[in-house]
Amino acid sequence: MTTLVRSADTLTRDALAVLQPGFTGTEAPDWLLRRLGEGLTSVGLFGRNVHTPEQLTALSTRLRAETDGLLIAIDEEGGDVTRLEVRGGSSFPGNLALGAVDDTGLTRAVARELGRRLADCGITLNWAPSADVNSNPGNPVIGVRSFGSDPHLVARHTAAYVQGMQSAGVAACTKHFPGHGDTAVDSHHDLPRIDAGRDTLHARELVPFKAAVAAGTKAVMSAHILVPALDGDLPATLSPAALHGLLRAPVAAGGLGFDGLIVTDAVEMRAIAATYGIERGSVLAIAAGADAICVGGGLADEATVLRLRDALVGAVRSGALTEERLAEAAGRVRALARWARDTGRSPASAHGDPEVGLRAARRALRVTAAGGPYEPLRTPAYVAAFTPVANIAVGDETPWGVAAELRRLLPATTTGSFGPADAEQAGTSAVLANVLRAAADRRIVAVVRDVHRHPWMADALAALVAARPDTIVVEMGVPQAPPVGALHIATHGAARVCGRAAAEVITGG
């Protein structure tokens, strides 16, 4: 009888150990602290959990007090996807900007500084970097989160990012395996499909992941994408062929030889939840070779944790999941938690470089002036921000643009925001009339984001430049469309420092 109780307790602890749940609020709820005592080994933090660095440090300290080995994870890519600076905008320009500069030493330094700040706040696992090759310009969810469209450029910067992050004592989690770049669908909403053959996958999508493994990435995050060349039925997160047969397989057998932690992308994303349900999806993922289930971006309560715990325990008891596979997964989570505990802060990260992100943002700018040298703006401007609907990964609470930085340099600058609903309801001519009326005789700065993906935005911008040829255009997404305007600035990202760098060029400051 004692053996059965001990076995049941071990099984429950292993089931909790493979979960990486989130929660609401800036303090740890009682239910989370209890589960940490029962075997939970990871916690995921999101923007809603972060108020200040001091508060985040106190929260991490409180969580770690409940258990000796704990992974505290966060989705902090820098650039457009930031949690540390979710309400103010990131101090780091993001991957596409770093790829545009193409200085791996700079990328390593940016990642080291970002890792240092995470480590200062008690974070030990970062769900970054994105190693996706942005081969589809229409991709609605990757875009500036990728280092670029060239696999080898992405590979060298992915490796540099991993090295920089982990030199600060924070485990990197390279994502989204086997590559989310060639998709036209956001897996937050539906199941994307990539029809590339195996040869293309090895020549394009997998190149950065091979580099990340060679660089020693501690974790890899799977993508909820269907890749028929690997598995015609199951998305990569749930596919033994993708996880065990490719990511884990020895290099000599055509695999990547990865032996670290495999983390799923969030299982409440509709690509999994709407097709399999989060309970079955979690069981299938662990059975396929994943070691940790990310959940909590959307479902952040105790009931979700208990549902998944019980589903995993039930799957072992029914034979749908072997006890050995669950124990192996739990063991990898605990091993990484021990690494994080024992590594701590390294001497390489002891001294910070707080300006490295701004230096990178400045170097990433691509400036095109029409009709001769540009004369810096010295008087207040009107900023017309053409604002697309934010994808879920980025969120809509993080500010972006150049208006705040221009107001700092040119007081009395004002701004107006125009979205797809404005264009659809009133038409392009009405949007143009509103911009011209609000601007009056002031110089107009038009801020766009991925103008090539949004016909309404392209139409509005073309009309504005035709009416006011002296318009300054700032593209803060992927600069796929040709430069237009008297001055065109491609920032390669919408982080706060990207806006500051652009404002400096506009004003000559």
Coordinates of C-alpha atoms in Angstrom, one line a residue:
M1 CA 0.0 0.0 0.0
T2 CA 2.8 2.4 0.8
T3 CA 4.5 1.7 -2.5
L4 CA 1.3 2.6 -4.4
V5 CA 0.9 5.9 -2.5
R6 CA 4.5 6.8 -3.2
S7 CA 4.1 5.9 -6.9
A8 CA 0.9 8.0 -7.1
D9 CA 2.7 10.9 -5.5
T10 CA 5.7 10.6 -7.8
L11 CA 3.4 10.5 -10.8
T12 CA 1.5 13.6 -9.7
R13 CA 4.8 15.5 -9.0
D14 CA 6.1 14.5 -12.5
A15 CA 2.8 15.7 -14.1
L16 CA 3.1 19.1 -12.3
A17 CA 6.8 19.3 -13.1
V18 CA 6.2 19.4 -16.9
L19 CA 3.8 22.3 -16.7
Q20 CA 4.9 25.9 -17.2
P21 CA 1.7 27.8 -16.1
G22 CA 0.9 31.4 -15.8
F23 CA -1.2 33.4 -13.3
T24 CA -2.7 36.8 -13.0
G25 CA -1.5 39.7 -10.8
T26 CA 1.8 41.0 -9.7
E27 CA 2.0 38.8 -6.6
A28 CA 2.0 35.1 -6.4
P29 CA -1.4 33.6 -5.6
D30 CA -1.8 31.1 -2.8
W31 CA -2.8 28.3 -5.2
L32 CA 0.4 28.7 -7.2
L33 CA 2.5 28.6 -4.0
R34 CA 0.8 25.4 -2.9
R35 CA 1.4 23.7 -6.3
L36 CA 5.1 24.6 -6.1
G37 CA 5.2 22.6 -2.9
E38 CA 3.6 19.7 -4.7
G39 CA 6.0 19.4 -7.5
L40 CA 5.4 22.3 -9.9
T41 CA 8.9 23.3 -11.2
S42 CA 8.3 26.1 -13.7
V43 CA 6.3 29.3 -13.7
G44 CA 5.7 31.5 -16.8
L45 CA 5.5 35.3 -16.5
F46 CA 3.7 37.7 -18.8
G47 CA 3.2 41.4 -19.1
R48 CA 0.3 41.4 -16.7
N49 CA 2.7 40.1 -14.0
V50 CA 5.2 42.9 -14.4
H51 CA 5.0 46.4 -12.9
T52 CA 8.5 47.4 -12.0
P53 CA 11.9 45.7 -11.9
E54 CA 11.8 45.9 -8.1
Q55 CA 8.3 44.3 -8.0
L56 CA 9.4 41.6 -10.4
T57 CA 12.4 40.8 -8.3
A58 CA 10.3 40.5 -5.2
L59 CA 7.9 38.2 -7.0
S60 CA 10.7 36.0 -8.2
T61 CA 12.1 35.8 -4.7
R62 CA 8.8 34.8 -3.3
L63 CA 8.3 32.1 -5.8
R64 CA 11.8 30.7 -5.3
A65 CA 11.3 30.6 -1.6
E66 CA 8.8 27.7 -2.1
T67 CA 11.1 25.4 -3.9
D68 CA 14.9 25.0 -4.2
G69 CA 14.9 24.4 -8.0
L70 CA 12.5 26.6 -10.0
L71 CA 12.4 27.8 -13.6
I72 CA 11.0 31.3 -13.9
A73 CA 10.3 31.8 -17.6
I74 CA 9.2 34.9 -19.6
D75 CA 8.6 35.8 -23.2
E76 CA 11.1 38.6 -23.6
E77 CA 12.3 38.8 -27.2
G78 CA 13.1 42.5 -27.0
G79 CA 11.8 44.6 -29.8
D80 CA 8.0 44.3 -30.5
V81 CA 7.6 41.4 -28.0
T82 CA 8.5 42.7 -24.6
R83 CA 7.2 41.8 -21.1
L84 CA 9.8 43.7 -19.0
E85 CA 8.8 46.9 -20.7
V86 CA 5.3 46.1 -21.8
R87 CA 3.9 49.5 -21.0
G88 CA 6.7 51.7 -22.2
G89 CA 8.3 49.9 -25.1
S90 CA 11.5 48.0 -25.2
S91 CA 15.1 49.3 -24.8
F92 CA 16.2 46.7 -27.4
P93 CA 15.4 47.0 -31.1
G94 CA 14.5 43.3 -31.8
N95 CA 15.7 40.7 -34.2
L96 CA 15.1 42.2 -37.6
A97 CA 17.0 45.3 -36.6
L98 CA 19.9 43.2 -35.4
G99 CA 19.9 41.2 -38.6
A100 CA 19.9 44.4 -40.6
V101 CA 23.0 45.5 -38.9
D102 CA 24.5 42.0 -39.3
D103 CA 27.1 42.4 -36.5
T104 CA 27.1 39.2 -34.5
G105 CA 29.1 40.8 -31.8
L106 CA 26.4 43.4 -31.4
T107 CA 23.7 40.8 -31.3
R108 CA 25.6 38.9 -28.6
A109 CA 26.1 42.1 -26.6
V110 CA 22.4 43.0 -26.9
A111 CA 21.3 39.5 -25.7
R112 CA 23.8 39.6 -22.9
E113 CA 22.5 42.9 -21.6
L114 CA 18.9 41.7 -22.0
G115 CA 19.8 38.5 -20.1
R116 CA 21.5 40.5 -17.4
R117 CA 18.4 42.5 -16.8
L118 CA 16.3 39.3 -16.7
A119 CA 18.7 37.7 -14.3
D120 CA 18.6 40.8 -12.1
C121 CA 14.9 40.2 -11.8
G122 CA 15.2 36.5 -11.0
I123 CA 14.3 35.2 -14.5
T124 CA 16.0 32.0 -15.4
L125 CA 14.4 30.9 -18.7
N126 CA 13.7 33.2 -21.7
W127 CA 11.3 31.9 -24.4
A128 CA 13.6 33.5 -27.0
P129 CA 15.1 33.9 -29.6
S130 CA 12.9 33.4 -32.6
A131 CA 15.0 31.4 -35.1
D132 CA 12.4 31.6 -37.8
V133 CA 13.5 32.4 -41.3
N134 CA 11.1 35.1 -42.5
S135 CA 10.8 33.6 -46.0
N136 CA 7.1 34.7 -46.4
P137 CA 6.8 38.5 -46.5
G138 CA 3.1 38.1 -45.7
N139 CA 3.7 36.3 -42.5
P140 CA 1.3 37.8 -40.0
V141 CA 3.0 36.7 -36.8
I142 CA 6.8 36.5 -37.3
G143 CA 7.9 39.6 -39.4
V144 CA 10.3 41.7 -37.4
R145 CA 10.6 39.0 -34.8
S146 CA 12.9 37.2 -37.3
F147 CA 16.5 38.2 -37.9
G148 CA 15.7 38.1 -41.7
S149 CA 15.0 36.0 -44.7
D150 CA 18.5 34.5 -45.3
P151 CA 18.9 31.2 -43.4
H152 CA 22.6 31.7 -42.8
L153 CA 22.2 35.2 -41.5
V154 CA 19.4 34.0 -39.2
A155 CA 21.6 31.1 -38.1
R156 CA 24.6 33.2 -37.1
H157 CA 22.5 35.7 -35.2
T158 CA 20.5 33.0 -33.5
A159 CA 23.7 31.4 -32.2
A160 CA 25.1 34.8 -31.1
Y161 CA 21.8 35.5 -29.2
V162 CA 21.9 32.2 -27.5
Q163 CA 25.5 32.7 -26.4
G164 CA 24.8 36.2 -25.1
M165 CA 21.7 35.3 -23.2
Q166 CA 23.2 32.2 -21.6
S167 CA 26.4 34.1 -20.7
A168 CA 24.2 36.1 -18.3
G169 CA 22.9 32.9 -16.6
V170 CA 19.5 32.8 -18.4
A171 CA 18.6 29.8 -20.4
A172 CA 17.6 30.5 -24.0
C173 CA 14.6 28.8 -25.6
T174 CA 15.1 28.9 -29.4
K175 CA 11.7 29.0 -31.3
H176 CA 9.5 28.0 -33.2
F177 CA 10.8 24.6 -34.3
P178 CA 10.8 23.5 -37.1
G179 CA 10.3 27.1 -38.3
H180 CA 7.3 29.4 -38.5
G181 CA 8.6 31.8 -41.1
D182 CA 7.0 30.4 -44.2
T183 CA 3.4 30.7 -42.9
A184 CA 0.5 33.0 -43.9
V185 CA -1.6 32.0 -40.9
D186 CA -1.1 32.9 -37.2
S187 CA -1.1 29.8 -35.1
H188 CA -2.8 31.8 -32.3
H189 CA -5.9 31.6 -34.5
D190 CA -5.6 28.5 -36.7
L191 CA -3.3 25.7 -37.8
P192 CA -0.7 26.9 -40.3
R193 CA 0.7 24.6 -42.9
I194 CA 4.2 24.6 -44.5
D195 CA 4.4 22.5 -47.7
A196 CA 8.2 22.7 -48.1
G197 CA 9.9 19.4 -48.9
R198 CA 12.6 17.9 -46.6
D199 CA 15.4 19.3 -48.7
T200 CA 14.0 22.8 -48.4
L201 CA 13.5 22.4 -44.7
H202 CA 17.1 21.3 -44.2
A203 CA 18.4 24.1 -46.5
R204 CA 16.2 26.9 -45.0
E205 CA 14.0 26.3 -41.8
L206 CA 16.4 24.0 -40.0
V207 CA 19.7 25.9 -40.5
P208 CA 19.2 28.3 -37.6
F209 CA 18.0 25.5 -35.3
K210 CA 21.1 23.5 -36.1
A211 CA 23.2 26.6 -35.2
A212 CA 21.3 27.1 -32.0
V213 CA 21.9 23.5 -31.0
A214 CA 25.6 23.8 -31.8
A215 CA 25.7 27.1 -29.7
G216 CA 24.4 25.1 -26.7
T217 CA 20.8 26.4 -26.5
K218 CA 19.3 25.0 -23.3
A219 CA 15.8 24.7 -24.7
V220 CA 13.8 24.7 -28.0
M221 CA 10.2 25.6 -28.4
S222 CA 8.0 23.7 -30.8
A223 CA 5.6 25.3 -33.2
H224 CA 1.9 24.5 -33.8
I225 CA 2.4 24.1 -37.5
L226 CA 1.6 21.2 -39.9
V227 CA 4.6 20.2 -42.0
P228 CA 3.5 17.3 -44.2
A229 CA 7.1 16.5 -45.2
L230 CA 7.6 15.5 -41.5
D231 CA 4.1 14.4 -40.5
G232 CA 1.0 14.6 -42.6
D233 CA -1.4 14.4 -39.7
L234 CA 0.0 16.0 -36.6
P235 CA 1.4 19.5 -36.0
A236 CA 5.0 19.6 -35.0
T237 CA 4.2 20.1 -31.3
L238 CA 2.4 16.8 -31.2
S239 CA 4.5 14.9 -33.7
P240 CA 6.9 12.1 -32.7
A241 CA 8.4 12.4 -36.2
A242 CA 9.2 16.1 -35.7
L243 CA 10.3 16.0 -32.1
H244 CA 11.8 12.6 -31.5
G245 CA 12.6 11.7 -35.1
L246 CA 14.1 15.1 -36.2
L247 CA 15.0 17.3 -33.3
R248 CA 16.2 14.5 -31.0
A249 CA 17.6 12.2 -33.6
P250 CA 21.4 12.0 -33.9
V251 CA 23.1 14.1 -36.5
A252 CA 24.4 11.0 -38.1
A253 CA 20.8 9.9 -38.7
G254 CA 19.8 13.2 -40.2
G255 CA 18.5 14.8 -37.0
L256 CA 19.7 17.8 -34.9
G257 CA 21.0 15.8 -32.0
F258 CA 19.3 18.1 -29.4
D259 CA 19.3 16.7 -25.8
G260 CA 18.0 19.7 -24.0
L261 CA 14.5 20.8 -22.9
I262 CA 11.7 20.8 -25.5
V263 CA 9.0 23.3 -24.6
T264 CA 5.7 23.6 -26.4
D265 CA 4.3 26.9 -27.6
A266 CA 1.2 27.8 -25.6
V267 CA -1.3 24.9 -25.8
E268 CA -4.3 27.2 -25.5
M269 CA -3.5 28.7 -28.9
R270 CA -6.3 27.7 -31.3
A271 CA -4.0 25.6 -33.5
I272 CA -4.0 23.0 -30.6
A273 CA -6.9 24.0 -28.4
A274 CA -9.6 24.1 -31.1
T275 CA -8.6 20.8 -32.7
Y276 CA -7.3 18.6 -29.9
G277 CA -8.3 20.4 -26.7
I278 CA -5.6 21.4 -24.2
E279 CA -5.8 18.2 -22.2
R280 CA -5.4 15.8 -25.1
G281 CA -3.0 18.2 -26.8
S282 CA -0.7 18.2 -23.7
V283 CA -0.7 14.4 -23.5
L284 CA 0.1 14.0 -27.2
A285 CA 2.9 16.6 -26.9
I286 CA 4.6 14.8 -24.0
A287 CA 4.2 11.5 -25.7
A288 CA 5.7 12.9 -28.9
G289 CA 8.8 14.0 -27.1
A290 CA 8.1 17.5 -25.6
D291 CA 9.2 17.9 -22.0
A292 CA 7.3 21.0 -20.9
I293 CA 3.9 22.4 -21.6
C294 CA 3.6 26.2 -21.9
V295 CA 0.2 27.4 -20.8
G296 CA -1.0 30.6 -19.2
G297 CA -1.0 33.4 -21.7
G298 CA -4.7 33.0 -22.0
L299 CA -5.6 30.4 -19.4
A300 CA -4.0 31.5 -16.2
D301 CA -5.8 29.8 -13.3
E302 CA -5.6 26.9 -10.9
A303 CA -8.3 25.0 -12.7
T304 CA -6.2 24.8 -15.9
V305 CA -3.2 23.5 -14.0
L306 CA -5.3 20.8 -12.3
R307 CA -7.0 19.9 -15.6
L308 CA -3.6 19.3 -17.3
R309 CA -2.1 17.6 -14.3
D310 CA -5.0 15.2 -14.1
A311 CA -5.0 14.6 -17.8
L312 CA -1.3 13.5 -17.7
V313 CA -1.8 11.3 -14.7
G314 CA -4.9 9.8 -16.3
A315 CA -3.0 9.2 -19.5
V316 CA -0.3 7.2 -17.7
R317 CA -2.9 5.1 -15.9
S318 CA -4.7 4.4 -19.1
G319 CA -1.6 3.5 -21.0
A320 CA -1.9 6.4 -23.4
L321 CA 1.4 7.9 -22.0
T322 CA 4.2 5.8 -20.5
E323 CA 5.3 6.6 -17.0
E324 CA 8.9 6.5 -18.3
R325 CA 8.3 9.2 -20.9
L326 CA 6.6 11.5 -18.3
A327 CA 9.5 10.9 -15.8
E328 CA 12.1 11.6 -18.5
A329 CA 10.3 14.9 -19.4
A330 CA 10.1 15.9 -15.7
G331 CA 13.8 15.0 -15.3
R332 CA 14.8 17.4 -18.1
V333 CA 12.8 20.2 -16.5
R334 CA 14.4 19.6 -13.1
A335 CA 17.9 19.4 -14.7
L336 CA 17.5 22.8 -16.3
A337 CA 16.2 24.2 -13.1
R338 CA 19.3 23.0 -11.4
W339 CA 21.5 24.5 -14.1
A340 CA 19.8 27.8 -13.6
R341 CA 20.2 27.6 -9.8
D342 CA 23.8 26.7 -10.0
T343 CA 24.9 29.0 -12.8
G344 CA 23.6 32.2 -11.4
R345 CA 25.2 35.4 -12.6
S346 CA 28.4 35.0 -14.5
P347 CA 31.3 37.5 -14.4
A348 CA 30.7 38.2 -18.0
S349 CA 27.3 39.8 -17.2
A350 CA 28.3 41.6 -14.0
H351 CA 28.8 45.0 -15.7
G352 CA 25.9 46.3 -17.7
D353 CA 25.8 48.1 -21.0
P354 CA 22.5 50.0 -20.8
E355 CA 22.9 51.9 -24.1
V356 CA 23.6 48.9 -26.3
G357 CA 20.0 48.6 -27.4
L358 CA 19.9 52.3 -28.5
R359 CA 23.2 51.9 -30.4
A360 CA 21.8 48.9 -32.2
A361 CA 18.6 50.7 -33.1
R362 CA 20.6 53.7 -34.5
R363 CA 22.8 51.3 -36.6
A364 CA 19.7 49.5 -37.9
L365 CA 18.1 52.5 -39.6
R366 CA 18.0 52.6 -43.4
V367 CA 17.4 56.2 -44.5
T368 CA 16.3 57.2 -48.1
A369 CA 16.1 60.9 -48.9
A370 CA 14.3 62.0 -52.1
G371 CA 15.4 65.1 -54.0
G372 CA 18.7 65.9 -52.4
P373 CA 20.0 66.3 -48.8
Y374 CA 17.4 66.3 -46.0
E375 CA 16.9 69.4 -43.9
P376 CA 16.2 68.4 -40.3
L377 CA 12.8 69.3 -38.9
R378 CA 13.0 72.1 -36.3
T379 CA 9.3 72.9 -35.7
P380 CA 6.4 70.8 -34.2
A381 CA 5.1 68.1 -36.5
Y382 CA 1.9 66.2 -36.9
V383 CA 2.3 62.4 -36.7
A384 CA -0.2 60.3 -38.6
A385 CA 0.1 56.7 -37.3
F386 CA -1.5 54.1 -39.5
T387 CA -2.0 51.3 -37.0
P388 CA -2.8 47.7 -38.0
V389 CA -4.4 45.3 -35.6
A390 CA -1.7 43.9 -33.4
N391 CA -1.1 40.1 -33.4
I392 CA -1.5 38.3 -30.0
A393 CA 2.2 37.7 -29.6
V394 CA 2.9 41.4 -29.7
G395 CA -0.3 42.6 -27.9
D396 CA -1.9 46.0 -28.1
E397 CA -0.8 47.4 -24.7
T398 CA 2.8 48.2 -25.7
P399 CA 3.2 51.6 -27.3
W400 CA 5.0 52.1 -30.5
G401 CA 5.7 54.8 -33.1
V402 CA 7.7 58.0 -33.1
A403 CA 5.2 60.5 -31.6
A404 CA 6.4 60.4 -28.0
E405 CA 10.1 60.8 -29.0
L406 CA 9.3 63.6 -31.4
R407 CA 7.3 65.4 -28.7
R408 CA 10.3 65.2 -26.5
L409 CA 12.5 66.7 -29.2
L410 CA 9.8 69.0 -30.7
P411 CA 7.3 70.0 -28.0
A412 CA 3.8 70.7 -29.3
T413 CA 4.0 67.8 -31.8
T414 CA 0.6 66.1 -31.9
T415 CA -0.5 62.8 -33.3
G416 CA -3.6 60.9 -34.7
S417 CA -4.1 57.2 -35.1
F418 CA -5.9 55.6 -38.1
G419 CA -6.8 52.0 -38.4
P420 CA -8.3 49.6 -40.9
A421 CA -11.8 50.3 -39.5
D422 CA -11.4 54.0 -40.4
A423 CA -10.4 53.2 -43.9
E424 CA -13.2 50.6 -44.4
Q425 CA -16.0 52.8 -42.9
A426 CA -15.0 56.2 -44.2
G427 CA -12.8 55.4 -47.2
T428 CA -9.2 56.5 -48.0
S429 CA -10.3 60.0 -49.1
A430 CA -11.9 60.7 -45.7
V431 CA -8.8 59.4 -43.8
L432 CA -6.7 61.7 -46.0
A433 CA -8.9 64.7 -45.3
N434 CA -8.8 64.0 -41.5
V435 CA -5.0 63.9 -41.6
L436 CA -4.6 67.1 -43.7
R437 CA -7.1 68.9 -41.5
A438 CA -5.4 67.9 -38.2
A439 CA -1.9 68.6 -39.6
A440 CA -2.8 72.1 -41.0
D441 CA 0.4 73.7 -42.0
R442 CA 2.7 71.4 -40.0
R443 CA 5.0 68.9 -41.5
I444 CA 3.5 65.4 -41.5
V445 CA 5.3 62.3 -40.3
A446 CA 3.5 59.1 -41.4
V447 CA 4.2 56.1 -39.4
V448 CA 3.4 52.7 -40.9
R449 CA 4.0 49.1 -40.0
D450 CA 4.3 46.4 -42.7
V451 CA 2.7 48.6 -45.3
H452 CA 3.1 45.8 -47.9
R453 CA 0.7 43.6 -45.9
H454 CA -2.1 46.1 -45.6
P455 CA -3.8 47.4 -48.7
W456 CA -5.8 50.0 -46.8
M457 CA -2.5 51.4 -45.3
A458 CA -0.8 51.4 -48.7
D459 CA -3.7 53.3 -50.2
A460 CA -3.8 55.9 -47.4
L461 CA 0.0 56.4 -47.5
A462 CA 0.0 56.8 -51.3
A463 CA -2.8 59.4 -51.1
L464 CA -1.0 61.3 -48.4
V465 CA 2.3 61.4 -50.2
A466 CA 0.6 62.5 -53.3
A467 CA -1.2 65.4 -51.5
R468 CA 1.9 66.3 -49.4
P469 CA 5.1 65.3 -51.1
D470 CA 7.1 66.6 -48.2
T471 CA 5.7 63.9 -45.9
I472 CA 8.3 62.0 -43.8
V473 CA 7.6 58.2 -43.7
V474 CA 8.7 55.9 -41.0
E475 CA 8.3 52.2 -41.7
M476 CA 8.5 50.3 -38.4
G477 CA 7.8 46.8 -39.7
V478 CA 9.4 44.7 -42.5
P479 CA 10.5 47.3 -45.1
Q480 CA 9.2 45.3 -48.1
A481 CA 7.5 48.1 -50.0
P482 CA 9.6 50.7 -51.9
P483 CA 10.6 53.8 -50.0
V484 CA 8.2 56.8 -50.5
G485 CA 8.1 60.3 -49.2
A486 CA 10.6 63.2 -48.9
L487 CA 12.4 61.1 -46.3
H488 CA 11.9 57.4 -45.7
I489 CA 13.2 55.7 -42.6
A490 CA 13.1 52.0 -42.2
T491 CA 13.6 51.1 -38.5
H492 CA 13.2 47.3 -38.8
G493 CA 11.1 47.2 -35.6
A494 CA 8.7 49.2 -33.5
A495 CA 10.5 49.2 -30.1
R496 CA 10.8 52.4 -28.2
V497 CA 14.5 52.7 -29.1
C498 CA 13.6 52.4 -32.8
G499 CA 11.2 55.3 -32.4
R500 CA 13.9 57.3 -30.6
A501 CA 16.5 56.6 -33.3
A502 CA 14.1 57.6 -36.1
A503 CA 13.1 60.8 -34.2
E504 CA 16.8 61.8 -33.9
V505 CA 17.2 61.5 -37.7
I506 CA 14.0 63.5 -38.3
T507 CA 15.2 66.4 -36.1
G508 CA 18.9 66.1 -36.6
G509 CA 19.2 65.4 -32.9

